[in-house]
Amino acid sequence: MMHDIVENKKIKLDFASLILSCIGFGLFLWGFTNVATDGWTNIPTVILPIVVGVIVLVFFGFRQLKLKDPFLDISVFKIREFTMATLTLILVTMAMYGVEMMLPTYLQNVHGLSPLNSGLTLLPGALMLGIISPVAGILYNKVGVKPLTLVGLAILTIGTLPFAFLSAATPSILITVFYGIRMLGIAIAMMPLMTNAMSALPNHRTTHGTAANNTARQIASSVVVALLSSVTQNIINGNTPAKSMQTTNPIHYASKLLNASMDGFRASFIIGLVFAVVGIVFALFLKKDLDVKPAQPEEEGGEQA
Amino acid sequence: MIIWCALILTVLTFLSWLVLPNKVLRILCGTITMVLLVISAVTISANIYGHWGMKKTTTTTAAKEIYSAGDSSSPANMLITQELGTKSDDYVLVYRDNKDAKEAKAHGTPDEKNITESVKKTVAYKTADVDTASVKTEKTYWKWKNDTFKFFFNLGDNNNELISQKTTVTVPKDTWAVLTADQAKELAKQQKANPVPAAQQQQQQQQMKEAVTAAVGAYMQQNPTATQADIQKFTQKETAKIAVTSINSMLKK
């Protein structure tokens, strides 16, 4: 028989919030996913949905702050430790996507690997996440979130460096090992940051914290995926050789096309590198204390008033 | 090698900063391992991007004689070409590698599955005032500067990474005819469609024989000390010349 750790409360579903959040988030994310196909300046499918989505979300946000039992308690972001940890976590996620998104395409298109082989190339790195996370958990209790995050992000940044210089001839073993080094860095930073964000909140607000954290991460992921695919596509389009070359010198055309893809992928990797560096800067603002337990509920109530 | 060093240094950096209890030792080991890790990442990047630690080497194979793509019964020597694209100066050339090869082979067909390699290789031909047709290949590739670099940075087979490969076939102007694949097909079709009647064929062969005999006679007069082998070679050459001239005139039509 499992006991509830956090007490359960009966809460009524606020339909207005549900509708506002569906429309607001839906439009916002939909606008961003259209960037890759329609470009940043397309008004009906990109700019309009994003702007309307933001306006609806502003209304949604105000409603949440006024409700006694909010649908999504965004006031958790008022707690500095929670916000900093969530922001740093978002940057780690973005840095991860920078390479993650384009690497399988690179392996299959430029190296000609089958999807199975490209997956196998990245498998050791993915396993890292599973193996290192428990270790990071143990260390979190000993040294706290700041050293873990700083070391993790530093390793992530160093591990991403060769990706910015990747060429068509780079051996795949190099990719496997450095992808693994990146994942080691991510694993050290990610779990402690999540735990730290949650522990910055009092127990009765953990559910809201989780929802808010997940929502923030989902939004950030969509934005960064849109950003990366649009930048990559733009660079590829800019470097694609003239169609006439297909008849005058077909082999050179094919090769230049491949190089255009490489330039696009490299841009994506460099953006990932930038996010990792920015993450280090943010991590410096994390609180050094281990397991920050905030003030008791009475004080929290006083703060909100 | 260095990528494994990087991996080990990563683990050591991790352990130094997060596990060592003594603060002084932690900062010392942590900084050293991290600096070494940064150095390995930077040098690897320099190598994969700028070929740091490697130098360009060019080798040229000796000229090897090649033989006609045409039937051995035909006295004219033929080289069949197919340009890849309309302005690429890169061809697929058909010729025989050995005198007694049964069929002529196509040389220079690009490997479509590996475009990055294929784009580095070109095959071209030129006509010159030489006696025999030959082929030679010039390869430029990256080689490690010394063994230390090779030990640290060699991964798999990135030694001898090809930069460019140029194969040139040189054919004598007068005893070889150069035809594109389309021209060769046209010629064969024409000959099939308009077969020369036997009487005319015999007359043509007679004319050719007379021309050759006259040329050989002149040659023997100019070179009284010529051996039987020399005369035979000259005869062959003259016959080829005449056959090639007739092919070229057919092509011009």
Coordinates of C-alpha atoms in Angstrom, one line a residue:
Chain A
M1 CA 0.0 0.0 0.0
M2 CA 1.7 3.2 -1.2
H3 CA 1.3 6.2 1.1
D4 CA 1.0 9.7 -0.3
I5 CA 4.1 11.7 0.5
V6 CA 2.4 15.0 -0.4
E7 CA -1.1 15.4 0.9
N8 CA -3.8 15.3 -1.8
K9 CA -6.2 18.1 -2.2
K10 CA -9.5 18.1 -4.1
I11 CA -9.2 20.9 -6.8
K12 CA -11.8 22.0 -9.3
L13 CA -10.7 22.1 -12.9
D14 CA -10.7 25.8 -14.0
F15 CA -12.1 25.6 -17.6
A16 CA -11.1 29.1 -18.6
S17 CA -7.5 28.3 -17.7
L18 CA -7.7 25.1 -19.7
I19 CA -9.0 26.8 -22.8
L20 CA -6.6 29.8 -22.5
S21 CA -3.6 27.5 -22.1
C22 CA -4.6 25.2 -25.0
I23 CA -5.1 28.1 -27.4
G24 CA -2.1 30.1 -26.1
F25 CA 0.5 27.3 -26.0
G26 CA -1.0 25.7 -29.0
L27 CA -0.7 28.8 -31.2
F28 CA 2.7 29.7 -29.8
L29 CA 4.3 26.3 -30.4
W30 CA 2.6 25.9 -33.8
G31 CA 4.0 29.2 -35.0
F32 CA 7.5 28.0 -34.1
T33 CA 7.2 24.7 -35.7
N34 CA 6.2 26.4 -39.0
V35 CA 9.5 28.4 -39.0
A36 CA 11.4 25.6 -40.6
T37 CA 9.0 25.3 -43.6
D38 CA 7.8 28.8 -44.0
G39 CA 10.6 31.0 -42.7
W40 CA 10.7 33.6 -39.9
T41 CA 8.9 36.4 -41.9
N42 CA 5.8 34.5 -42.9
I43 CA 2.9 36.4 -41.3
P44 CA -0.1 34.0 -41.4
T45 CA 1.7 30.8 -40.3
V46 CA 4.5 32.1 -38.1
I47 CA 4.3 35.7 -36.8
L48 CA 0.6 35.8 -36.3
P49 CA 0.2 32.6 -34.3
I50 CA 3.2 33.5 -32.1
V51 CA 2.0 37.0 -31.4
V52 CA -1.6 35.9 -30.7
G53 CA -0.3 33.0 -28.6
V54 CA 1.8 35.3 -26.5
I55 CA -1.2 37.7 -25.9
V56 CA -3.5 34.8 -24.9
L57 CA -0.7 33.5 -22.6
V58 CA -0.4 36.9 -20.9
F59 CA -4.1 36.7 -20.1
F60 CA -3.6 33.1 -18.9
G61 CA -0.7 34.2 -16.7
F62 CA -2.7 37.0 -15.1
R63 CA -5.5 34.6 -14.4
Q64 CA -3.2 32.2 -12.7
L65 CA -1.8 34.8 -10.4
K66 CA -5.3 35.8 -9.3
L67 CA -6.7 32.3 -8.8
K68 CA -6.7 30.8 -5.3
D69 CA -5.9 27.3 -6.8
P70 CA -4.1 28.1 -10.0
F71 CA -4.2 25.8 -13.0
L72 CA -0.5 26.3 -13.5
D73 CA 1.1 28.1 -10.6
I74 CA 3.5 30.4 -12.3
S75 CA 4.2 32.3 -9.1
V76 CA 6.8 29.5 -8.4
F77 CA 9.0 31.4 -10.7
K78 CA 9.1 34.2 -8.1
I79 CA 11.4 32.0 -6.1
R80 CA 14.8 32.8 -7.4
E81 CA 16.5 29.5 -6.8
F82 CA 13.8 27.7 -8.7
T83 CA 13.9 30.1 -11.6
M84 CA 17.7 30.0 -11.9
A85 CA 17.9 26.2 -11.7
T86 CA 15.1 25.9 -14.3
L87 CA 16.8 28.4 -16.6
T88 CA 20.1 26.6 -16.4
L89 CA 18.3 23.4 -17.0
I90 CA 16.7 24.9 -20.1
L91 CA 20.2 25.9 -21.4
V92 CA 21.5 22.4 -20.9
T93 CA 18.6 21.0 -22.8
M94 CA 19.2 23.5 -25.7
A95 CA 22.9 22.7 -25.7
M96 CA 21.9 19.0 -26.0
Y97 CA 19.5 19.6 -28.8
G98 CA 22.1 21.6 -30.8
V99 CA 24.1 18.5 -31.6
E100 CA 21.4 15.9 -31.0
M101 CA 19.1 17.2 -33.7
M102 CA 21.5 17.2 -36.6
L103 CA 23.9 14.4 -35.7
P104 CA 21.8 11.5 -36.9
T105 CA 21.1 13.3 -40.2
Y106 CA 24.8 14.0 -40.6
L107 CA 25.7 10.4 -40.0
Q108 CA 23.2 9.1 -42.5
N109 CA 23.6 11.7 -45.2
V110 CA 27.3 12.6 -45.1
H111 CA 28.8 9.4 -43.8
G112 CA 26.2 7.2 -45.5
L113 CA 25.5 5.1 -42.4
S114 CA 22.3 3.2 -42.2
P115 CA 19.9 4.3 -39.5
L116 CA 20.9 1.3 -37.4
N117 CA 24.6 2.2 -37.6
S118 CA 24.0 5.8 -36.9
G119 CA 22.0 4.8 -33.8
L120 CA 24.7 2.4 -32.7
T121 CA 27.3 5.2 -33.1
L122 CA 25.3 7.3 -30.6
L123 CA 24.3 4.5 -28.3
P124 CA 27.3 4.6 -25.9
G125 CA 26.6 8.3 -25.3
A126 CA 23.0 7.7 -24.6
L127 CA 23.9 4.9 -22.1
M128 CA 26.1 7.5 -20.3
L129 CA 23.0 9.4 -19.3
G130 CA 21.6 6.3 -17.6
I131 CA 24.9 5.2 -16.0
I132 CA 26.1 8.6 -14.7
S133 CA 22.8 10.0 -13.4
P134 CA 22.7 7.8 -10.2
V135 CA 26.4 8.8 -9.6
A136 CA 25.4 12.4 -10.0
G137 CA 22.6 11.9 -7.5
I138 CA 25.0 10.6 -4.9
L139 CA 27.4 13.5 -5.5
Y140 CA 24.5 16.0 -5.3
N141 CA 24.1 15.2 -1.6
K142 CA 27.8 15.6 -1.0
V143 CA 28.8 18.7 -3.0
G144 CA 25.6 20.4 -4.0
V145 CA 24.3 21.7 -7.3
K146 CA 26.8 24.4 -8.2
P147 CA 30.0 22.3 -8.5
L148 CA 28.1 19.6 -10.3
T149 CA 26.5 21.9 -12.8
L150 CA 29.7 23.9 -13.4
V151 CA 31.8 20.8 -14.0
G152 CA 29.0 19.2 -16.1
L153 CA 28.6 22.3 -18.3
A154 CA 32.4 22.7 -18.7
I155 CA 32.7 19.1 -19.8
L156 CA 29.8 19.6 -22.2
T157 CA 31.4 22.7 -23.7
I158 CA 34.8 21.0 -24.2
G159 CA 33.1 17.9 -25.6
T160 CA 31.1 20.0 -28.1
L161 CA 34.2 21.8 -29.5
P162 CA 35.3 19.2 -32.1
F163 CA 31.7 19.1 -33.4
A164 CA 32.0 22.7 -34.6
F165 CA 34.9 21.5 -36.9
L166 CA 33.3 18.3 -38.2
S167 CA 34.0 17.5 -41.8
A168 CA 32.8 14.8 -44.2
A169 CA 35.9 12.7 -43.6
T170 CA 35.8 12.6 -39.8
P171 CA 36.0 9.1 -38.5
S172 CA 32.9 8.0 -36.6
I173 CA 34.8 6.7 -33.6
L174 CA 35.7 10.3 -32.8
I175 CA 32.0 11.2 -33.0
T176 CA 31.0 8.3 -30.7
V177 CA 33.6 9.2 -28.0
F178 CA 33.0 13.0 -28.0
Y179 CA 29.2 12.5 -28.0
G180 CA 29.8 10.3 -25.0
I181 CA 31.9 13.0 -23.3
R182 CA 29.0 15.5 -24.0
M183 CA 26.5 13.2 -22.5
L184 CA 28.6 12.7 -19.4
G185 CA 28.6 16.4 -18.9
I186 CA 24.8 16.6 -19.5
A187 CA 24.2 13.8 -17.1
I188 CA 26.2 15.4 -14.3
A189 CA 24.3 18.7 -14.7
M190 CA 20.8 17.7 -15.6
M191 CA 19.5 15.6 -12.7
P192 CA 21.0 17.8 -10.0
L193 CA 19.5 20.8 -11.6
M194 CA 16.0 19.3 -11.7
T195 CA 16.3 18.2 -8.1
N196 CA 17.6 21.6 -7.0
A197 CA 14.7 23.3 -8.8
M198 CA 12.2 21.1 -6.9
S199 CA 13.9 21.4 -3.6
A200 CA 13.7 25.2 -3.8
L201 CA 10.0 24.9 -3.4
P202 CA 8.0 24.0 -0.3
N203 CA 6.4 20.5 -0.3
H204 CA 2.9 21.7 -1.0
R205 CA 4.0 23.4 -4.2
T206 CA 6.1 20.6 -5.7
T207 CA 3.3 19.5 -8.1
H208 CA 3.0 23.1 -9.4
G209 CA 6.8 23.3 -9.6
T210 CA 7.0 20.1 -11.7
A211 CA 4.3 21.3 -14.1
A212 CA 5.8 24.8 -14.4
N213 CA 9.3 23.3 -15.0
N214 CA 8.1 20.8 -17.6
T215 CA 6.1 23.5 -19.4
A216 CA 9.1 25.8 -19.5
R217 CA 11.3 23.0 -20.8
Q218 CA 8.7 22.1 -23.5
I219 CA 8.4 25.6 -24.7
A220 CA 12.2 26.1 -24.8
S221 CA 12.6 22.8 -26.7
S222 CA 10.1 23.9 -29.3
V223 CA 11.8 27.3 -29.7
V224 CA 15.3 25.8 -30.0
V225 CA 14.2 23.1 -32.4
A226 CA 12.6 25.8 -34.6
L227 CA 15.6 28.0 -34.3
L228 CA 18.1 25.2 -35.2
S229 CA 16.1 23.9 -38.1
S230 CA 15.6 27.3 -39.6
V231 CA 19.2 28.3 -39.3
T232 CA 20.4 25.0 -40.7
Q233 CA 18.0 25.2 -43.6
N234 CA 18.9 28.8 -44.4
I235 CA 22.6 28.0 -44.5
I236 CA 22.1 25.0 -46.6
N237 CA 20.0 27.0 -49.1
G238 CA 22.6 29.7 -49.1
N239 CA 25.3 27.3 -50.1
T240 CA 23.5 25.1 -52.5
P241 CA 25.2 25.2 -55.9
A242 CA 23.4 26.5 -59.0
K243 CA 21.2 24.0 -60.7
S244 CA 23.1 24.4 -64.0
M245 CA 26.0 22.7 -62.4
Q246 CA 24.1 19.5 -62.4
T247 CA 24.6 19.2 -66.1
T248 CA 28.0 20.8 -66.5
N249 CA 29.7 18.9 -63.8
P250 CA 27.4 16.5 -61.9
I251 CA 30.0 15.1 -59.6
H252 CA 31.0 18.5 -58.4
Y253 CA 27.4 19.4 -58.0
A254 CA 26.8 16.4 -55.7
S255 CA 29.9 17.2 -53.7
K256 CA 29.0 20.8 -53.2
L257 CA 25.5 19.8 -52.2
L258 CA 27.0 17.6 -49.5
N259 CA 29.2 20.4 -48.3
A260 CA 26.3 22.8 -48.1
S261 CA 24.6 20.2 -45.8
M262 CA 27.8 20.1 -43.7
D263 CA 27.8 23.9 -43.3
G264 CA 24.3 23.8 -42.1
F265 CA 25.0 21.0 -39.6
R266 CA 28.1 22.8 -38.4
A267 CA 26.0 26.0 -37.7
S268 CA 23.6 23.9 -35.6
F269 CA 26.5 22.4 -33.6
I270 CA 28.0 25.9 -33.0
I271 CA 24.7 27.1 -31.7
G272 CA 24.7 24.2 -29.3
L273 CA 28.2 25.2 -28.2
V274 CA 27.0 28.8 -27.6
F275 CA 24.2 27.6 -25.4
A276 CA 26.6 25.4 -23.3
V277 CA 28.8 28.5 -22.7
V278 CA 25.8 30.6 -21.7
G279 CA 24.8 27.8 -19.4
I280 CA 28.1 28.1 -17.6
V281 CA 27.5 31.8 -17.0
F282 CA 24.0 31.1 -15.6
A283 CA 25.4 28.3 -13.4
L284 CA 27.6 30.8 -11.7
F285 CA 24.5 32.4 -10.3
L286 CA 23.2 29.2 -8.7
K287 CA 23.1 29.2 -4.9
K288 CA 26.0 27.4 -3.3
D289 CA 23.9 25.9 -0.4
L290 CA 23.1 22.3 -0.5
D291 CA 19.4 21.4 -0.8
V292 CA 17.9 24.8 -0.2
K293 CA 14.8 24.3 1.9
P294 CA 12.7 27.5 1.7
A295 CA 10.8 29.3 4.5
Q296 CA 7.7 27.6 6.1
P297 CA 4.2 28.0 4.6
E298 CA 3.2 30.9 6.9
E299 CA 6.1 33.0 5.6
E300 CA 5.2 31.9 2.0
G301 CA 1.6 33.2 2.5
G302 CA 3.0 36.4 3.9
E303 CA 5.2 36.8 0.8
Q304 CA 2.3 36.4 -1.6
A305 CA 0.1 39.0 0.2
Chain B
M1 CA 44.7 7.6 -29.3
I2 CA 44.0 11.1 -28.3
I3 CA 40.3 10.6 -28.2
W4 CA 40.8 7.9 -25.6
C5 CA 43.0 10.3 -23.7
A6 CA 40.2 12.8 -23.8
L7 CA 37.8 10.3 -22.5
I8 CA 40.1 9.3 -19.6
L9 CA 40.8 13.0 -18.9
T10 CA 37.1 13.7 -18.8
V11 CA 36.6 11.0 -16.1
L12 CA 39.6 12.3 -14.2
T13 CA 38.3 15.9 -14.4
F14 CA 35.0 14.7 -13.1
L15 CA 36.6 12.8 -10.2
S16 CA 39.1 15.6 -9.3
W17 CA 36.5 18.3 -9.0
L18 CA 33.7 16.3 -7.4
V19 CA 35.3 13.5 -5.4
L20 CA 38.7 14.6 -4.0
P21 CA 38.2 15.7 -0.4
N22 CA 41.2 18.0 0.1
K23 CA 40.5 21.4 -1.3
V24 CA 44.0 22.2 -2.4
L25 CA 44.4 18.8 -4.1
R26 CA 41.0 19.2 -5.7
I27 CA 41.8 22.6 -7.3
L28 CA 45.2 21.4 -8.4
C29 CA 44.2 18.1 -10.0
G30 CA 40.9 19.5 -11.3
T31 CA 42.7 22.4 -13.1
I32 CA 45.4 20.2 -14.5
T33 CA 43.1 17.6 -15.8
M34 CA 40.7 20.2 -17.3
V35 CA 43.5 22.1 -19.0
L36 CA 44.8 18.8 -20.5
L37 CA 41.2 18.0 -21.6
V38 CA 40.9 21.4 -23.3
I39 CA 44.2 20.9 -25.1
S40 CA 43.2 17.5 -26.4
A41 CA 39.8 18.9 -27.7
V42 CA 41.6 21.8 -29.4
T43 CA 44.3 19.7 -31.0
I44 CA 41.7 17.2 -32.2
S45 CA 39.7 20.0 -33.7
A46 CA 42.8 21.4 -35.4
N47 CA 43.6 18.1 -36.9
I48 CA 40.2 17.2 -38.3
Y49 CA 39.7 20.7 -39.7
G50 CA 43.1 22.0 -40.7
H51 CA 45.0 18.7 -41.0
W52 CA 47.3 19.9 -38.3
G53 CA 50.2 17.5 -38.0
M54 CA 50.0 16.3 -41.6
K55 CA 51.7 17.3 -44.8
K56 CA 50.8 17.0 -48.4
T57 CA 52.6 14.4 -50.5
T58 CA 52.4 13.8 -54.2
T59 CA 53.2 10.6 -56.0
T60 CA 53.1 9.9 -59.7
T61 CA 53.0 6.4 -61.1
A62 CA 55.2 5.6 -64.1
A63 CA 53.5 5.7 -67.5
K64 CA 52.0 2.4 -68.4
E65 CA 51.2 1.5 -72.0
I66 CA 47.5 1.0 -72.9
Y67 CA 45.9 -0.5 -75.9
S68 CA 43.1 0.1 -78.3
A69 CA 39.5 -0.3 -77.2
G70 CA 38.6 -1.4 -80.7
D71 CA 38.7 -4.8 -82.3
S72 CA 42.1 -6.3 -82.6
S73 CA 41.4 -6.9 -86.3
S74 CA 41.1 -3.2 -86.9
P75 CA 44.4 -1.5 -87.6
A76 CA 43.2 1.8 -86.2
N77 CA 43.6 2.3 -82.4
M78 CA 40.6 3.7 -80.7
L79 CA 40.0 5.5 -77.4
I80 CA 36.3 5.8 -76.4
T81 CA 35.4 8.7 -74.2
Q82 CA 32.3 9.8 -72.2
E83 CA 32.4 13.2 -70.5
L84 CA 30.8 13.4 -67.1
G85 CA 28.7 16.5 -67.5
T86 CA 29.1 19.0 -70.2
K87 CA 32.0 21.1 -69.0
S88 CA 33.7 19.0 -66.4
D89 CA 36.9 17.9 -68.1
D90 CA 36.4 14.6 -66.4
Y91 CA 35.8 11.5 -68.5
V92 CA 35.2 7.8 -68.4
L93 CA 37.7 6.3 -70.8
V94 CA 37.4 2.9 -72.5
Y95 CA 40.6 1.1 -73.4
R96 CA 42.4 -2.1 -72.9
D97 CA 44.9 -2.4 -70.1
N98 CA 46.9 -5.3 -71.7
K99 CA 47.5 -6.2 -75.3
D100 CA 45.7 -9.5 -75.0
A101 CA 42.8 -8.4 -72.8
K102 CA 39.6 -9.9 -74.1
E103 CA 37.5 -6.7 -73.6
A104 CA 38.2 -3.1 -73.2
K105 CA 37.4 -1.7 -69.7
A106 CA 35.9 1.6 -68.7
H107 CA 38.2 3.6 -66.5
G108 CA 37.2 6.5 -64.3
T109 CA 33.6 5.5 -63.5
P110 CA 32.8 7.5 -60.4
D111 CA 31.6 5.7 -57.3
E112 CA 28.2 7.2 -56.7
K113 CA 27.9 5.9 -53.2
N114 CA 31.0 7.8 -52.1
I115 CA 30.7 11.3 -53.6
T116 CA 33.3 12.8 -51.3
E117 CA 36.0 10.5 -52.6
S118 CA 34.7 10.5 -56.3
V119 CA 34.9 14.2 -56.6
K120 CA 38.6 14.1 -55.9
K121 CA 39.4 11.8 -58.8
T122 CA 39.5 13.0 -62.4
V123 CA 40.4 11.2 -65.6
A124 CA 41.3 13.1 -68.7
Y125 CA 43.0 12.5 -72.0
K126 CA 45.2 14.4 -74.4
T127 CA 46.6 13.8 -77.8
A128 CA 50.3 14.4 -78.4
D129 CA 53.2 13.6 -80.7
V130 CA 54.2 10.3 -79.1
D131 CA 54.7 6.8 -80.3
T132 CA 52.6 4.8 -77.9
A133 CA 49.5 5.5 -75.8
S134 CA 50.1 5.5 -72.1
V135 CA 48.3 6.3 -68.8
K136 CA 49.8 7.8 -65.7
T137 CA 48.2 8.8 -62.3
E138 CA 49.2 11.6 -60.0
K139 CA 48.0 11.4 -56.4
T140 CA 48.2 14.0 -53.7
Y141 CA 47.4 13.0 -50.2
W142 CA 47.8 13.8 -46.6
K143 CA 50.5 12.0 -44.7
W144 CA 51.5 12.3 -41.0
K145 CA 54.4 14.6 -40.3
N146 CA 56.0 12.2 -38.0
D147 CA 55.3 9.1 -35.9
T148 CA 54.3 11.0 -32.8
F149 CA 51.5 12.7 -34.6
K150 CA 50.5 9.4 -36.1
F151 CA 50.5 7.7 -32.7
F152 CA 48.3 10.3 -31.2
F153 CA 45.9 11.4 -33.9
N154 CA 45.6 8.5 -36.3
L155 CA 42.1 7.1 -36.2
G156 CA 41.3 4.2 -38.4
D157 CA 42.6 5.0 -41.8
N158 CA 42.9 8.8 -41.9
N159 CA 46.5 8.4 -42.8
N160 CA 46.8 8.7 -46.6
E161 CA 43.6 10.8 -46.9
L162 CA 43.3 11.6 -50.6
I163 CA 43.4 15.2 -51.6
S164 CA 43.3 14.8 -55.4
Q165 CA 44.0 12.1 -58.0
K166 CA 44.5 13.0 -61.6
T167 CA 44.8 10.3 -64.2
T168 CA 45.9 11.3 -67.7
V169 CA 45.8 9.2 -70.8
T170 CA 48.1 10.3 -73.6
V171 CA 47.4 9.0 -77.1
P172 CA 49.4 9.6 -80.2
K173 CA 47.8 12.0 -82.5
D174 CA 48.1 10.1 -85.7
T175 CA 47.7 6.4 -84.9
W176 CA 44.9 6.7 -82.4
A177 CA 41.3 7.9 -83.0
V178 CA 39.4 9.4 -80.1
L179 CA 35.7 8.9 -80.3
T180 CA 32.9 9.7 -77.9
A181 CA 30.7 6.8 -77.0
D182 CA 27.9 8.3 -79.1
Q183 CA 30.2 8.7 -82.1
A184 CA 31.3 5.1 -81.8
K185 CA 27.7 3.9 -81.7
E186 CA 26.8 6.1 -84.7
L187 CA 29.8 4.8 -86.7
A188 CA 28.8 1.2 -86.0
K189 CA 25.2 2.0 -87.0
Q190 CA 26.3 3.7 -90.2
Q191 CA 28.6 0.9 -91.2
K192 CA 25.8 -1.6 -90.6
A193 CA 23.3 0.4 -92.5
N194 CA 25.6 1.1 -95.4
P195 CA 27.8 -1.9 -95.8
V196 CA 30.5 -1.3 -98.3
P197 CA 30.0 -3.7 -101.2
A198 CA 32.7 -6.4 -101.5
A199 CA 34.2 -5.1 -104.7
Q200 CA 34.6 -1.6 -103.3
Q201 CA 36.0 -3.0 -100.0
Q202 CA 38.6 -4.9 -102.0
Q203 CA 39.5 -1.8 -103.9
Q204 CA 39.8 0.2 -100.7
Q205 CA 42.1 -2.4 -99.2
Q206 CA 44.2 -2.5 -102.4
Q207 CA 44.6 1.3 -102.3
M208 CA 45.6 1.1 -98.6
K209 CA 48.1 -1.6 -99.3
E210 CA 49.6 0.4 -102.2
A211 CA 49.9 3.5 -100.0
V212 CA 51.5 1.6 -97.2
T213 CA 53.9 -0.1 -99.6
A214 CA 54.9 3.2 -101.0
A215 CA 55.5 4.6 -97.6
V216 CA 57.5 1.6 -96.5
G217 CA 59.6 1.8 -99.7
A218 CA 60.4 5.5 -98.9
Y219 CA 61.2 4.5 -95.3
M220 CA 63.6 1.7 -96.4
Q221 CA 65.4 4.1 -98.7
Q222 CA 65.8 6.6 -96.0
N223 CA 66.9 3.9 -93.5
P224 CA 68.9 1.3 -95.3
T225 CA 70.1 -0.2 -92.0
A226 CA 66.6 -0.8 -90.8
T227 CA 65.9 -4.3 -89.4
Q228 CA 63.0 -6.5 -90.2
A229 CA 61.4 -5.6 -86.8
D230 CA 61.8 -1.9 -87.5
I231 CA 60.1 -2.3 -90.9
Q232 CA 57.3 -4.2 -89.4
K233 CA 56.7 -1.6 -86.7
F234 CA 56.7 1.1 -89.3
T235 CA 54.2 -0.8 -91.5
Q236 CA 51.9 -1.2 -88.6
K237 CA 52.2 2.5 -87.8
E238 CA 51.5 3.6 -91.3
T239 CA 48.5 1.3 -91.6
A240 CA 47.1 2.7 -88.3
K241 CA 47.7 6.2 -89.5
I242 CA 45.7 5.7 -92.7
A243 CA 42.9 3.8 -90.8
V244 CA 42.7 6.6 -88.3
T245 CA 42.5 9.3 -91.0
S246 CA 39.6 7.5 -92.6
I247 CA 37.8 7.2 -89.2
N248 CA 38.3 10.9 -88.5
S249 CA 37.0 11.8 -91.9
M250 CA 33.9 9.6 -91.3
L251 CA 33.4 11.4 -88.0
K252 CA 33.6 14.8 -89.6
K253 CA 30.7 13.8 -91.8

